[in-house]
């Protein structure tokens, strides 16, 4: 019993040391928890601020839409009152020339505001309005076209920079005299679709020239594209031929896509050609080739590292 007493101070020191280490570990853990709590609180505050900002933006959008609808309603009411004031009420089929002219001028002034956010802008001139239609595709600005429209003595196009293959005269005959807003909207659809088709063809030639066999053939309107391209298969590279037809001139995607492979190609490539045809109708031309390249890379990687092989 007496031999155990000298060990007590050492044992006590060991216990005190363990206790100290335990306290340090608890304090460190508490500090980590506090830091995590602060970080979580900051993230939650940031999230709430973003949600509040988003809600404010949504409310602003709804407010602007309501103002737009109100302006349109006021415009229609003013046009109706103007025609009635000029005596059109008693003879609605024969409005006076002055009333019609003033109505057209008022309409064009309002159009400068209504179309601004849709890529159509303009400024008043001494004899009418000069409109600018800007085209873009997938957020990329492409080109602008101009129309100098006269309102005196009647609405007519004095000069313009619209390409000759755009059916401007046909669109003008249908809408210019009766609904200039419709006229500008339809013309903008044609120009943007043409610009989008041309942009896709340019992107194909610039980014995938190594896959093309021979030149890409296209007409001025870019509503007919013919090209040949190489496809990699298990047994080598094979040539595909594609013909894209855009029957809807207000659309930048083809209404018909015909893809065929060479007669000596393996049978499984026929299914690939059909899949490519569907892809061309669904995606922009350069994005379709992006998907083809990614599929081939995945296939090559699978051949290098087949499933179940050691990494």
PDB file of C-alpha atoms in Angstrom:
ATOM      1  CA  UNK A   1       0.000   0.000   0.000  1.00  0.00           C
ATOM      2  CA  UNK A   2       2.779   2.450   0.934  1.00  0.00           C
ATOM      3  CA  UNK A   3       4.538   1.862  -2.393  1.00  0.00           C
ATOM      4  CA  UNK A   4       1.536   3.270  -4.357  1.00  0.00           C
ATOM      5  CA  UNK A   5       1.607   6.803  -2.872  1.00  0.00           C
ATOM      6  CA  UNK A   6       4.599   8.032  -4.891  1.00  0.00           C
ATOM      7  CA  UNK A   7       2.605   7.344  -8.069  1.00  0.00           C
ATOM      8  CA  UNK A   8      -0.276   9.658  -7.128  1.00  0.00           C
ATOM      9  CA  UNK A   9       1.284  12.956  -8.250  1.00  0.00           C
ATOM     10  CA  UNK A  10       2.141  11.487 -11.677  1.00  0.00           C
ATOM     11  CA  UNK A  11      -1.330  10.011 -12.116  1.00  0.00           C
ATOM     12  CA  UNK A  12      -2.878  13.297 -11.099  1.00  0.00           C
ATOM     13  CA  UNK A  13      -0.803  15.106 -13.704  1.00  0.00           C
ATOM     14  CA  UNK A  14      -1.942  12.657 -16.399  1.00  0.00           C
ATOM     15  CA  UNK A  15      -5.569  13.182 -15.452  1.00  0.00           C
ATOM     16  CA  UNK A  16      -5.175  16.943 -15.509  1.00  0.00           C
ATOM     17  CA  UNK A  17      -3.484  16.800 -18.916  1.00  0.00           C
ATOM     18  CA  UNK A  18      -6.279  14.658 -20.379  1.00  0.00           C
ATOM     19  CA  UNK A  19      -8.870  16.992 -18.941  1.00  0.00           C
ATOM     20  CA  UNK A  20      -7.132  19.984 -20.545  1.00  0.00           C
ATOM     21  CA  UNK A  21      -6.960  18.282 -23.938  1.00  0.00           C
ATOM     22  CA  UNK A  22     -10.621  17.375 -23.685  1.00  0.00           C
ATOM     23  CA  UNK A  23     -11.574  20.976 -22.917  1.00  0.00           C
ATOM     24  CA  UNK A  24      -9.502  22.238 -25.849  1.00  0.00           C
ATOM     25  CA  UNK A  25     -11.247  19.784 -28.170  1.00  0.00           C
ATOM     26  CA  UNK A  26     -14.688  20.900 -26.990  1.00  0.00           C
ATOM     27  CA  UNK A  27     -13.804  24.581 -27.402  1.00  0.00           C
ATOM     28  CA  UNK A  28     -12.481  23.970 -30.916  1.00  0.00           C
ATOM     29  CA  UNK A  29     -15.649  22.085 -31.795  1.00  0.00           C
ATOM     30  CA  UNK A  30     -17.785  24.922 -30.424  1.00  0.00           C
ATOM     31  CA  UNK A  31     -15.819  27.451 -32.464  1.00  0.00           C
ATOM     32  CA  UNK A  32     -16.381  25.406 -35.623  1.00  0.00           C
ATOM     33  CA  UNK A  33     -20.083  25.203 -34.881  1.00  0.00           C
ATOM     34  CA  UNK A  34     -20.249  28.954 -34.330  1.00  0.00           C
ATOM     35  CA  UNK A  35     -18.402  29.597 -37.604  1.00  0.00           C
ATOM     36  CA  UNK A  36     -20.755  27.272 -39.446  1.00  0.00           C
ATOM     37  CA  UNK A  37     -23.740  28.992 -37.844  1.00  0.00           C
ATOM     38  CA  UNK A  38     -22.458  32.418 -38.928  1.00  0.00           C
ATOM     39  CA  UNK A  39     -21.824  31.185 -42.468  1.00  0.00           C
ATOM     40  CA  UNK A  40     -25.261  29.611 -42.631  1.00  0.00           C
ATOM     41  CA  UNK A  41     -26.863  32.823 -41.366  1.00  0.00           C
ATOM     42  CA  UNK A  42     -25.018  34.870 -44.014  1.00  0.00           C
ATOM     43  CA  UNK A  43     -26.088  32.481 -46.762  1.00  0.00           C
ATOM     44  CA  UNK A  44     -29.687  32.571 -45.554  1.00  0.00           C
ATOM     45  CA  UNK A  45     -29.618  36.376 -45.465  1.00  0.00           C
ATOM     46  CA  UNK A  46     -28.153  36.487 -48.992  1.00  0.00           C
ATOM     47  CA  UNK A  47     -30.782  34.034 -50.206  1.00  0.00           C
ATOM     48  CA  UNK A  48     -33.578  36.113 -48.687  1.00  0.00           C
ATOM     49  CA  UNK A  49     -32.172  39.264 -50.313  1.00  0.00           C
ATOM     50  CA  UNK A  50     -32.046  37.534 -53.698  1.00  0.00           C
ATOM     51  CA  UNK A  51     -35.598  36.259 -53.318  1.00  0.00           C
ATOM     52  CA  UNK A  52     -36.748  39.724 -52.327  1.00  0.00           C
ATOM     53  CA  UNK A  53     -34.984  41.232 -55.336  1.00  0.00           C
ATOM     54  CA  UNK A  54     -36.470  38.599 -57.644  1.00  0.00           C
ATOM     55  CA  UNK A  55     -39.944  39.234 -56.274  1.00  0.00           C
ATOM     56  CA  UNK A  56     -39.446  42.939 -56.880  1.00  0.00           C
ATOM     57  CA  UNK A  57     -38.369  42.339 -60.471  1.00  0.00           C
ATOM     58  CA  UNK A  58     -41.359  40.075 -61.104  1.00  0.00           C
ATOM     59  CA  UNK A  59     -43.662  42.715 -59.709  1.00  0.00           C
ATOM     60  CA  UNK A  60     -42.010  45.321 -61.948  1.00  0.00           C
ATOM     61  CA  UNK A  61     -42.524  43.107 -64.991  1.00  0.00           C
ATOM     62  CA  UNK A  62     -46.207  42.723 -64.172  1.00  0.00           C
ATOM     63  CA  UNK A  63     -46.479  46.477 -63.680  1.00  0.00           C
ATOM     64  CA  UNK A  64     -44.847  47.191 -67.049  1.00  0.00           C
ATOM     65  CA  UNK A  65     -47.102  44.678 -68.772  1.00  0.00           C
ATOM     66  CA  UNK A  66     -50.139  46.322 -67.227  1.00  0.00           C
ATOM     67  CA  UNK A  67     -48.906  49.740 -68.395  1.00  0.00           C
ATOM     68  CA  UNK A  68     -48.354  48.341 -71.899  1.00  0.00           C
ATOM     69  CA  UNK A  69     -51.885  46.946 -72.034  1.00  0.00           C
ATOM     70  CA  UNK A  70     -53.257  50.224 -70.718  1.00  0.00           C
ATOM     71  CA  UNK A  71     -51.370  52.195 -73.374  1.00  0.00           C
ATOM     72  CA  UNK A  72     -52.671  49.922 -76.096  1.00  0.00           C
ATOM     73  CA  UNK A  73     -56.229  50.328 -74.845  1.00  0.00           C
ATOM     74  CA  UNK A  74     -55.829  54.120 -74.725  1.00  0.00           C
ATOM     75  CA  UNK A  75     -54.379  54.119 -78.225  1.00  0.00           C
ATOM     76  CA  UNK A  76     -57.310  52.168 -79.619  1.00  0.00           C
ATOM     77  CA  UNK A  77     -59.771  54.441 -77.803  1.00  0.00           C
ATOM     78  CA  UNK A  78     -58.076  57.587 -79.129  1.00  0.00           C
ATOM     79  CA  UNK A  79     -58.129  56.224 -82.652  1.00  0.00           C
ATOM     80  CA  UNK A  80     -61.835  55.441 -82.336  1.00  0.00           C
ATOM     81  CA  UNK A  81     -62.650  58.908 -80.958  1.00  0.00           C
ATOM     82  CA  UNK A  82     -60.588  60.583 -83.671  1.00  0.00           C
ATOM     83  CA  UNK A  83     -62.468  58.799 -86.409  1.00  0.00           C
ATOM     84  CA  UNK A  84     -65.817  59.645 -84.807  1.00  0.00           C
ATOM     85  CA  UNK A  85     -64.765  63.295 -84.448  1.00  0.00           C
ATOM     86  CA  UNK A  86     -63.932  63.492 -88.141  1.00  0.00           C
ATOM     87  CA  UNK A  87     -67.393  62.310 -89.098  1.00  0.00           C
ATOM     88  CA  UNK A  88     -66.579  58.690 -89.673  1.00  0.00           C
ATOM     89  CA  UNK A  89     -69.254  57.665 -87.191  1.00  0.00           C
ATOM     90  CA  UNK A  90     -72.053  58.488 -89.619  1.00  0.00           C
ATOM     91  CA  UNK A  91     -70.265  56.793 -92.505  1.00  0.00           C
ATOM     92  CA  UNK A  92     -67.693  54.306 -91.141  1.00  0.00           C
ATOM     93  CA  UNK A  93     -66.928  52.858 -94.561  1.00  0.00           C
ATOM     94  CA  UNK A  94     -65.785  56.241 -95.965  1.00  0.00           C
ATOM     95  CA  UNK A  95     -63.453  57.958 -93.432  1.00  0.00           C
ATOM     96  CA  UNK A  96     -62.104  61.362 -94.385  1.00  0.00           C
ATOM     97  CA  UNK A  97     -58.590  61.542 -95.788  1.00  0.00           C
ATOM     98  CA  UNK A  98     -57.468  63.918 -93.023  1.00  0.00           C
ATOM     99  CA  UNK A  99     -58.804  61.637 -90.278  1.00  0.00           C
ATOM    100  CA  UNK A 100     -57.052  58.611 -91.743  1.00  0.00           C
ATOM    101  CA  UNK A 101     -53.788  60.533 -92.129  1.00  0.00           C
ATOM    102  CA  UNK A 102     -53.832  61.798 -88.536  1.00  0.00           C
ATOM    103  CA  UNK A 103     -54.695  58.334 -87.302  1.00  0.00           C
ATOM    104  CA  UNK A 104     -51.728  56.851 -89.169  1.00  0.00           C
ATOM    105  CA  UNK A 105     -49.347  59.478 -87.799  1.00  0.00           C
ATOM    106  CA  UNK A 106     -50.555  58.858 -84.250  1.00  0.00           C
ATOM    107  CA  UNK A 107     -50.230  55.133 -84.760  1.00  0.00           C
ATOM    108  CA  UNK A 108     -46.650  55.459 -85.951  1.00  0.00           C
ATOM    109  CA  UNK A 109     -45.686  57.616 -82.984  1.00  0.00           C
ATOM    110  CA  UNK A 110     -47.001  54.981 -80.620  1.00  0.00           C
ATOM    111  CA  UNK A 111     -45.283  52.259 -82.613  1.00  0.00           C
ATOM    112  CA  UNK A 112     -41.912  53.840 -81.905  1.00  0.00           C
ATOM    113  CA  UNK A 113     -42.538  53.102 -78.242  1.00  0.00           C
ATOM    114  CA  UNK A 114     -44.284  49.745 -78.545  1.00  0.00           C
ATOM    115  CA  UNK A 115     -41.669  48.114 -80.773  1.00  0.00           C
ATOM    116  CA  UNK A 116     -38.519  49.431 -79.113  1.00  0.00           C
ATOM    117  CA  UNK A 117     -37.992  46.340 -76.936  1.00  0.00           C
ATOM    118  CA  UNK A 118     -38.632  43.941 -79.824  1.00  0.00           C
ATOM    119  CA  UNK A 119     -35.688  45.042 -81.960  1.00  0.00           C
ATOM    120  CA  UNK A 120     -37.715  47.583 -83.950  1.00  0.00           C
ATOM    121  CA  UNK A 121     -37.055  51.273 -83.478  1.00  0.00           C
ATOM    122  CA  UNK A 122     -37.525  54.405 -85.508  1.00  0.00           C
ATOM    123  CA  UNK A 123     -37.597  58.157 -85.673  1.00  0.00           C
ATOM    124  CA  UNK A 124     -40.028  60.621 -87.159  1.00  0.00           C
ATOM    125  CA  UNK A 125     -39.057  62.369 -90.368  1.00  0.00           C
ATOM    126  CA  UNK A 126     -40.614  65.309 -92.181  1.00  0.00           C
ATOM    127  CA  UNK A 127     -42.734  63.036 -94.341  1.00  0.00           C
ATOM    128  CA  UNK A 128     -43.100  59.926 -92.205  1.00  0.00           C
ATOM    129  CA  UNK A 129     -41.006  57.509 -90.149  1.00  0.00           C
ATOM    130  CA  UNK A 130     -37.664  55.801 -90.642  1.00  0.00           C
ATOM    131  CA  UNK A 131     -37.787  52.320 -89.075  1.00  0.00           C
ATOM    132  CA  UNK A 132     -34.802  50.185 -88.071  1.00  0.00           C
ATOM    133  CA  UNK A 133     -35.261  46.418 -87.669  1.00  0.00           C
ATOM    134  CA  UNK A 134     -32.378  44.765 -85.807  1.00  0.00           C
ATOM    135  CA  UNK A 135     -31.865  41.024 -86.142  1.00  0.00           C
ATOM    136  CA  UNK A 136     -30.279  38.624 -83.674  1.00  0.00           C
ATOM    137  CA  UNK A 137     -29.958  34.905 -83.087  1.00  0.00           C
ATOM    138  CA  UNK A 138     -29.610  33.309 -79.654  1.00  0.00           C
ATOM    139  CA  UNK A 139     -28.537  36.612 -78.132  1.00  0.00           C
ATOM    140  CA  UNK A 140     -26.012  37.461 -80.868  1.00  0.00           C
ATOM    141  CA  UNK A 141     -26.660  40.725 -82.732  1.00  0.00           C
ATOM    142  CA  UNK A 142     -26.392  40.139 -86.474  1.00  0.00           C
ATOM    143  CA  UNK A 143     -27.564  42.959 -88.758  1.00  0.00           C
ATOM    144  CA  UNK A 144     -29.956  45.909 -89.053  1.00  0.00           C
ATOM    145  CA  UNK A 145     -32.284  46.833 -91.907  1.00  0.00           C
ATOM    146  CA  UNK A 146     -33.927  50.186 -92.572  1.00  0.00           C
ATOM    147  CA  UNK A 147     -37.222  51.328 -94.072  1.00  0.00           C
ATOM    148  CA  UNK A 148     -38.134  54.912 -94.864  1.00  0.00           C
ATOM    149  CA  UNK A 149     -41.949  54.988 -94.729  1.00  0.00           C
ATOM    150  CA  UNK A 150     -43.937  57.959 -96.020  1.00  0.00           C
ATOM    151  CA  UNK A 151     -47.301  58.881 -94.504  1.00  0.00           C
ATOM    152  CA  UNK A 152     -48.257  61.682 -96.908  1.00  0.00           C
ATOM    153  CA  UNK A 153     -50.313  61.518 -98.991  1.00  0.00           C
ATOM    154  CA  UNK A 154     -50.569  57.784 -98.257  1.00  0.00           C
ATOM    155  CA  UNK A 155     -48.524  55.209 -96.434  1.00  0.00           C
ATOM    156  CA  UNK A 156     -45.816  53.832 -98.721  1.00  0.00           C
ATOM    157  CA  UNK A 157     -42.223  52.656 -98.583  1.00  0.00           C
ATOM    158  CA  UNK A 158     -39.914  55.250-100.122  1.00  0.00           C
ATOM    159  CA  UNK A 159     -36.632  53.313 -99.780  1.00  0.00           C
ATOM    160  CA  UNK A 160     -35.250  50.423 -97.777  1.00  0.00           C
ATOM    161  CA  UNK A 161     -32.241  48.117 -97.264  1.00  0.00           C
ATOM    162  CA  UNK A 162     -34.230  44.868 -97.064  1.00  0.00           C
ATOM    163  CA  UNK A 163     -32.686  42.119 -99.266  1.00  0.00           C
ATOM    164  CA  UNK A 164     -34.505  41.555-102.546  1.00  0.00           C
ATOM    165  CA  UNK A 165     -35.258  37.908-101.743  1.00  0.00           C
ATOM    166  CA  UNK A 166     -37.335  38.876 -98.689  1.00  0.00           C
ATOM    167  CA  UNK A 167     -41.002  39.130 -99.840  1.00  0.00           C
ATOM    168  CA  UNK A 168     -41.315  42.768 -98.780  1.00  0.00           C
ATOM    169  CA  UNK A 169     -43.835  43.773-101.463  1.00  0.00           C
ATOM    170  CA  UNK A 170     -46.085  40.830-100.640  1.00  0.00           C
ATOM    171  CA  UNK A 171     -46.005  41.642 -96.916  1.00  0.00           C
ATOM    172  CA  UNK A 172     -46.655  45.326 -97.639  1.00  0.00           C
ATOM    173  CA  UNK A 173     -49.686  44.556 -99.823  1.00  0.00           C
ATOM    174  CA  UNK A 174     -51.216  42.492 -97.036  1.00  0.00           C
ATOM    175  CA  UNK A 175     -50.588  44.706 -94.030  1.00  0.00           C
ATOM    176  CA  UNK A 176     -49.011  48.126 -94.674  1.00  0.00           C
ATOM    177  CA  UNK A 177     -52.216  50.066 -95.384  1.00  0.00           C
ATOM    178  CA  UNK A 178     -54.407  48.314 -92.806  1.00  0.00           C
ATOM    179  CA  UNK A 179     -52.145  47.387 -89.882  1.00  0.00           C
ATOM    180  CA  UNK A 180     -48.607  48.749 -89.845  1.00  0.00           C
ATOM    181  CA  UNK A 181     -47.856  47.021 -86.553  1.00  0.00           C
ATOM    182  CA  UNK A 182     -48.620  43.695 -88.152  1.00  0.00           C
ATOM    183  CA  UNK A 183     -46.567  44.681 -91.183  1.00  0.00           C
ATOM    184  CA  UNK A 184     -43.476  45.414 -89.068  1.00  0.00           C
ATOM    185  CA  UNK A 185     -43.926  42.285 -86.947  1.00  0.00           C
ATOM    186  CA  UNK A 186     -44.200  39.973 -89.976  1.00  0.00           C
ATOM    187  CA  UNK A 187     -41.256  41.634 -91.715  1.00  0.00           C
ATOM    188  CA  UNK A 188     -39.190  41.314 -88.530  1.00  0.00           C
ATOM    189  CA  UNK A 189     -40.029  37.600 -88.339  1.00  0.00           C
ATOM    190  CA  UNK A 190     -38.832  37.093 -91.923  1.00  0.00           C
ATOM    191  CA  UNK A 191     -35.612  39.036 -91.389  1.00  0.00           C
ATOM    192  CA  UNK A 192     -34.749  37.372 -88.081  1.00  0.00           C
ATOM    193  CA  UNK A 193     -35.429  33.894 -89.472  1.00  0.00           C
ATOM    194  CA  UNK A 194     -33.247  34.596 -92.518  1.00  0.00           C
ATOM    195  CA  UNK A 195     -30.478  36.008 -90.330  1.00  0.00           C
ATOM    196  CA  UNK A 196     -30.689  32.955 -88.061  1.00  0.00           C
ATOM    197  CA  UNK A 197     -30.437  30.510 -90.976  1.00  0.00           C
ATOM    198  CA  UNK A 198     -27.478  32.370 -92.459  1.00  0.00           C
ATOM    199  CA  UNK A 199     -25.764  32.541 -89.059  1.00  0.00           C
ATOM    200  CA  UNK A 200     -26.104  28.783 -88.589  1.00  0.00           C
ATOM    201  CA  UNK A 201     -24.649  28.078 -92.051  1.00  0.00           C
ATOM    202  CA  UNK A 202     -21.725  30.422 -91.351  1.00  0.00           C
ATOM    203  CA  UNK A 203     -21.092  28.749 -87.992  1.00  0.00           C
ATOM    204  CA  UNK A 204     -21.071  25.326 -89.650  1.00  0.00           C
ATOM    205  CA  UNK A 205     -18.458  26.399 -92.179  1.00  0.00           C
ATOM    206  CA  UNK A 206     -16.304  28.193 -89.597  1.00  0.00           C
ATOM    207  CA  UNK A 207     -16.361  25.634 -86.790  1.00  0.00           C
ATOM    208  CA  UNK A 208     -16.768  22.300 -88.568  1.00  0.00           C
ATOM    209  CA  UNK A 209     -14.934  22.769 -91.866  1.00  0.00           C
ATOM    210  CA  UNK A 210     -12.780  19.706 -91.030  1.00  0.00           C
ATOM    211  CA  UNK A 211     -15.910  17.532 -91.074  1.00  0.00           C
ATOM    212  CA  UNK A 212     -17.367  18.904 -94.311  1.00  0.00           C
ATOM    213  CA  UNK A 213     -16.583  17.246 -97.608  1.00  0.00           C
ATOM    214  CA  UNK A 214     -16.733  19.929-100.259  1.00  0.00           C
ATOM    215  CA  UNK A 215     -18.479  23.322-100.029  1.00  0.00           C
ATOM    216  CA  UNK A 216     -21.792  23.945 -98.326  1.00  0.00           C
ATOM    217  CA  UNK A 217     -24.376  24.822-100.977  1.00  0.00           C
ATOM    218  CA  UNK A 218     -27.055  27.381-100.102  1.00  0.00           C
ATOM    219  CA  UNK A 219     -29.323  29.794-101.907  1.00  0.00           C
ATOM    220  CA  UNK A 220     -29.637  33.513-101.184  1.00  0.00           C
ATOM    221  CA  UNK A 221     -32.535  33.064 -98.755  1.00  0.00           C
ATOM    222  CA  UNK A 222     -30.694  30.247 -96.965  1.00  0.00           C
ATOM    223  CA  UNK A 223     -33.882  28.169 -96.960  1.00  0.00           C
ATOM    224  CA  UNK A 224     -32.164  25.326 -98.834  1.00  0.00           C
ATOM    225  CA  UNK A 225     -28.870  23.867 -97.620  1.00  0.00           C
ATOM    226  CA  UNK A 226     -27.036  20.908 -99.132  1.00  0.00           C
ATOM    227  CA  UNK A 227     -23.766  19.547 -97.744  1.00  0.00           C
ATOM    228  CA  UNK A 228     -21.743  16.376 -97.190  1.00  0.00           C
ATOM    229  CA  UNK A 229     -19.968  15.492 -93.955  1.00  0.00           C
ATOM    230  CA  UNK A 230     -17.879  12.681 -92.511  1.00  0.00           C
ATOM    231  CA  UNK A 231     -19.100  10.412 -89.722  1.00  0.00           C
ATOM    232  CA  UNK A 232     -16.844   8.134 -87.690  1.00  0.00           C
ATOM    233  CA  UNK A 233     -17.967   4.537 -87.226  1.00  0.00           C
ATOM    234  CA  UNK A 234     -16.536   1.357 -85.755  1.00  0.00           C
ATOM    235  CA  UNK A 235     -15.091   0.426 -89.141  1.00  0.00           C
ATOM    236  CA  UNK A 236     -13.762   3.832 -90.164  1.00  0.00           C
ATOM    237  CA  UNK A 237     -15.133   7.100 -91.545  1.00  0.00           C
ATOM    238  CA  UNK A 238     -18.188   7.302 -93.808  1.00  0.00           C
ATOM    239  CA  UNK A 239     -19.761  10.085 -95.824  1.00  0.00           C
ATOM    240  CA  UNK A 240     -23.255  11.414 -95.039  1.00  0.00           C
ATOM    241  CA  UNK A 241     -25.241  13.693 -97.357  1.00  0.00           C
ATOM    242  CA  UNK A 242     -27.732  16.198 -95.957  1.00  0.00           C
ATOM    243  CA  UNK A 243     -30.439  18.345 -97.532  1.00  0.00           C
ATOM    244  CA  UNK A 244     -32.259  20.829 -95.294  1.00  0.00           C
ATOM    245  CA  UNK A 245     -35.410  22.582 -96.511  1.00  0.00           C
ATOM    246  CA  UNK A 246     -36.977  25.540 -94.688  1.00  0.00           C
ATOM    247  CA  UNK A 247     -40.523  25.809 -96.032  1.00  0.00           C
ATOM    248  CA  UNK A 248     -41.556  28.233 -93.274  1.00  0.00           C
ATOM    249  CA  UNK A 249     -39.644  31.419 -94.079  1.00  0.00           C
ATOM    250  CA  UNK A 250     -40.359  32.762 -90.594  1.00  0.00           C
ATOM    251  CA  UNK A 251     -38.553  29.849 -88.948  1.00  0.00           C
ATOM    252  CA  UNK A 252     -34.827  29.238 -88.455  1.00  0.00           C
ATOM    253  CA  UNK A 253     -35.187  25.450 -88.121  1.00  0.00           C
ATOM    254  CA  UNK A 254     -35.772  23.201 -91.152  1.00  0.00           C
ATOM    255  CA  UNK A 255     -39.198  21.758 -91.852  1.00  0.00           C
ATOM    256  CA  UNK A 256     -37.589  18.855 -93.703  1.00  0.00           C
ATOM    257  CA  UNK A 257     -34.180  17.227 -93.225  1.00  0.00           C
ATOM    258  CA  UNK A 258     -33.025  14.376 -95.472  1.00  0.00           C
ATOM    259  CA  UNK A 259     -29.828  12.566 -94.440  1.00  0.00           C
ATOM    260  CA  UNK A 260     -28.426   9.593 -96.350  1.00  0.00           C
ATOM    261  CA  UNK A 261     -25.219   7.552 -96.197  1.00  0.00           C
ATOM    262  CA  UNK A 262     -23.101   5.967 -98.928  1.00  0.00           C
ATOM    263  CA  UNK A 263     -24.286   2.628-100.355  1.00  0.00           C
ATOM    264  CA  UNK A 264     -21.283   0.734 -98.943  1.00  0.00           C
ATOM    265  CA  UNK A 265     -21.874   1.953 -95.390  1.00  0.00           C
ATOM    266  CA  UNK A 266     -22.710  -0.599 -92.662  1.00  0.00           C
ATOM    267  CA  UNK A 267     -26.392  -1.204 -91.962  1.00  0.00           C
ATOM    268  CA  UNK A 268     -26.243   0.387 -88.498  1.00  0.00           C
ATOM    269  CA  UNK A 269     -25.336   3.751 -90.087  1.00  0.00           C
ATOM    270  CA  UNK A 270     -28.812   3.960 -91.629  1.00  0.00           C
ATOM    271  CA  UNK A 271     -30.236   4.300 -88.126  1.00  0.00           C
ATOM    272  CA  UNK A 272     -27.621   6.946 -87.364  1.00  0.00           C
ATOM    273  CA  UNK A 273     -28.624   8.886 -90.492  1.00  0.00           C
ATOM    274  CA  UNK A 274     -32.259   8.859 -89.352  1.00  0.00           C
ATOM    275  CA  UNK A 275     -31.190  10.112 -85.916  1.00  0.00           C
ATOM    276  CA  UNK A 276     -29.156  12.902 -87.522  1.00  0.00           C
ATOM    277  CA  UNK A 277     -32.189  13.923 -89.572  1.00  0.00           C
ATOM    278  CA  UNK A 278     -34.264  14.286 -86.410  1.00  0.00           C
ATOM    279  CA  UNK A 279     -31.476  16.255 -84.719  1.00  0.00           C
ATOM    280  CA  UNK A 280     -31.277  18.735 -87.613  1.00  0.00           C
ATOM    281  CA  UNK A 281     -35.015  19.427 -87.285  1.00  0.00           C
ATOM    282  CA  UNK A 282     -34.704  19.955 -83.533  1.00  0.00           C
ATOM    283  CA  UNK A 283     -31.440  21.857 -83.030  1.00  0.00           C
ATOM    284  CA  UNK A 284     -29.611  24.727 -84.673  1.00  0.00           C
ATOM    285  CA  UNK A 285     -27.191  23.479 -87.324  1.00  0.00           C
ATOM    286  CA  UNK A 286     -23.962  24.148 -85.421  1.00  0.00           C
ATOM    287  CA  UNK A 287     -25.447  22.770 -82.199  1.00  0.00           C
ATOM    288  CA  UNK A 288     -26.425  19.584 -84.027  1.00  0.00           C
ATOM    289  CA  UNK A 289     -22.794  19.106 -85.076  1.00  0.00           C
ATOM    290  CA  UNK A 290     -21.721  19.817 -81.508  1.00  0.00           C
ATOM    291  CA  UNK A 291     -23.910  16.920 -80.379  1.00  0.00           C
ATOM    292  CA  UNK A 292     -22.469  14.647 -83.103  1.00  0.00           C
ATOM    293  CA  UNK A 293     -18.913  15.417 -81.988  1.00  0.00           C
ATOM    294  CA  UNK A 294     -19.721  14.763 -78.332  1.00  0.00           C
ATOM    295  CA  UNK A 295     -21.379  11.448 -79.199  1.00  0.00           C
ATOM    296  CA  UNK A 296     -18.316  10.356 -81.175  1.00  0.00           C
ATOM    297  CA  UNK A 297     -15.994  11.365 -78.324  1.00  0.00           C
ATOM    298  CA  UNK A 298     -18.083   9.308 -75.917  1.00  0.00           C
ATOM    299  CA  UNK A 299     -17.962   6.348 -78.296  1.00  0.00           C
ATOM    300  CA  UNK A 300     -14.173   6.634 -78.686  1.00  0.00           C
ATOM    301  CA  UNK A 301     -13.734   6.826 -74.924  1.00  0.00           C
ATOM    302  CA  UNK A 302     -15.849   3.687 -74.499  1.00  0.00           C
ATOM    303  CA  UNK A 303     -13.613   1.841 -76.958  1.00  0.00           C
ATOM    304  CA  UNK A 304     -10.488   2.935 -75.097  1.00  0.00           C
ATOM    305  CA  UNK A 305     -11.903   2.131 -71.676  1.00  0.00           C
ATOM    306  CA  UNK A 306     -14.667  -0.474 -72.086  1.00  0.00           C
ATOM    307  CA  UNK A 307     -17.017  -1.047 -69.146  1.00  0.00           C
ATOM    308  CA  UNK A 308     -15.500  -3.315 -66.527  1.00  0.00           C
ATOM    309  CA  UNK A 309     -11.909  -2.658 -67.593  1.00  0.00           C
ATOM    310  CA  UNK A 310      -9.414  -1.593 -64.910  1.00  0.00           C
ATOM    311  CA  UNK A 311      -8.802   2.145 -64.805  1.00  0.00           C
TER     312      UNK A 311
END
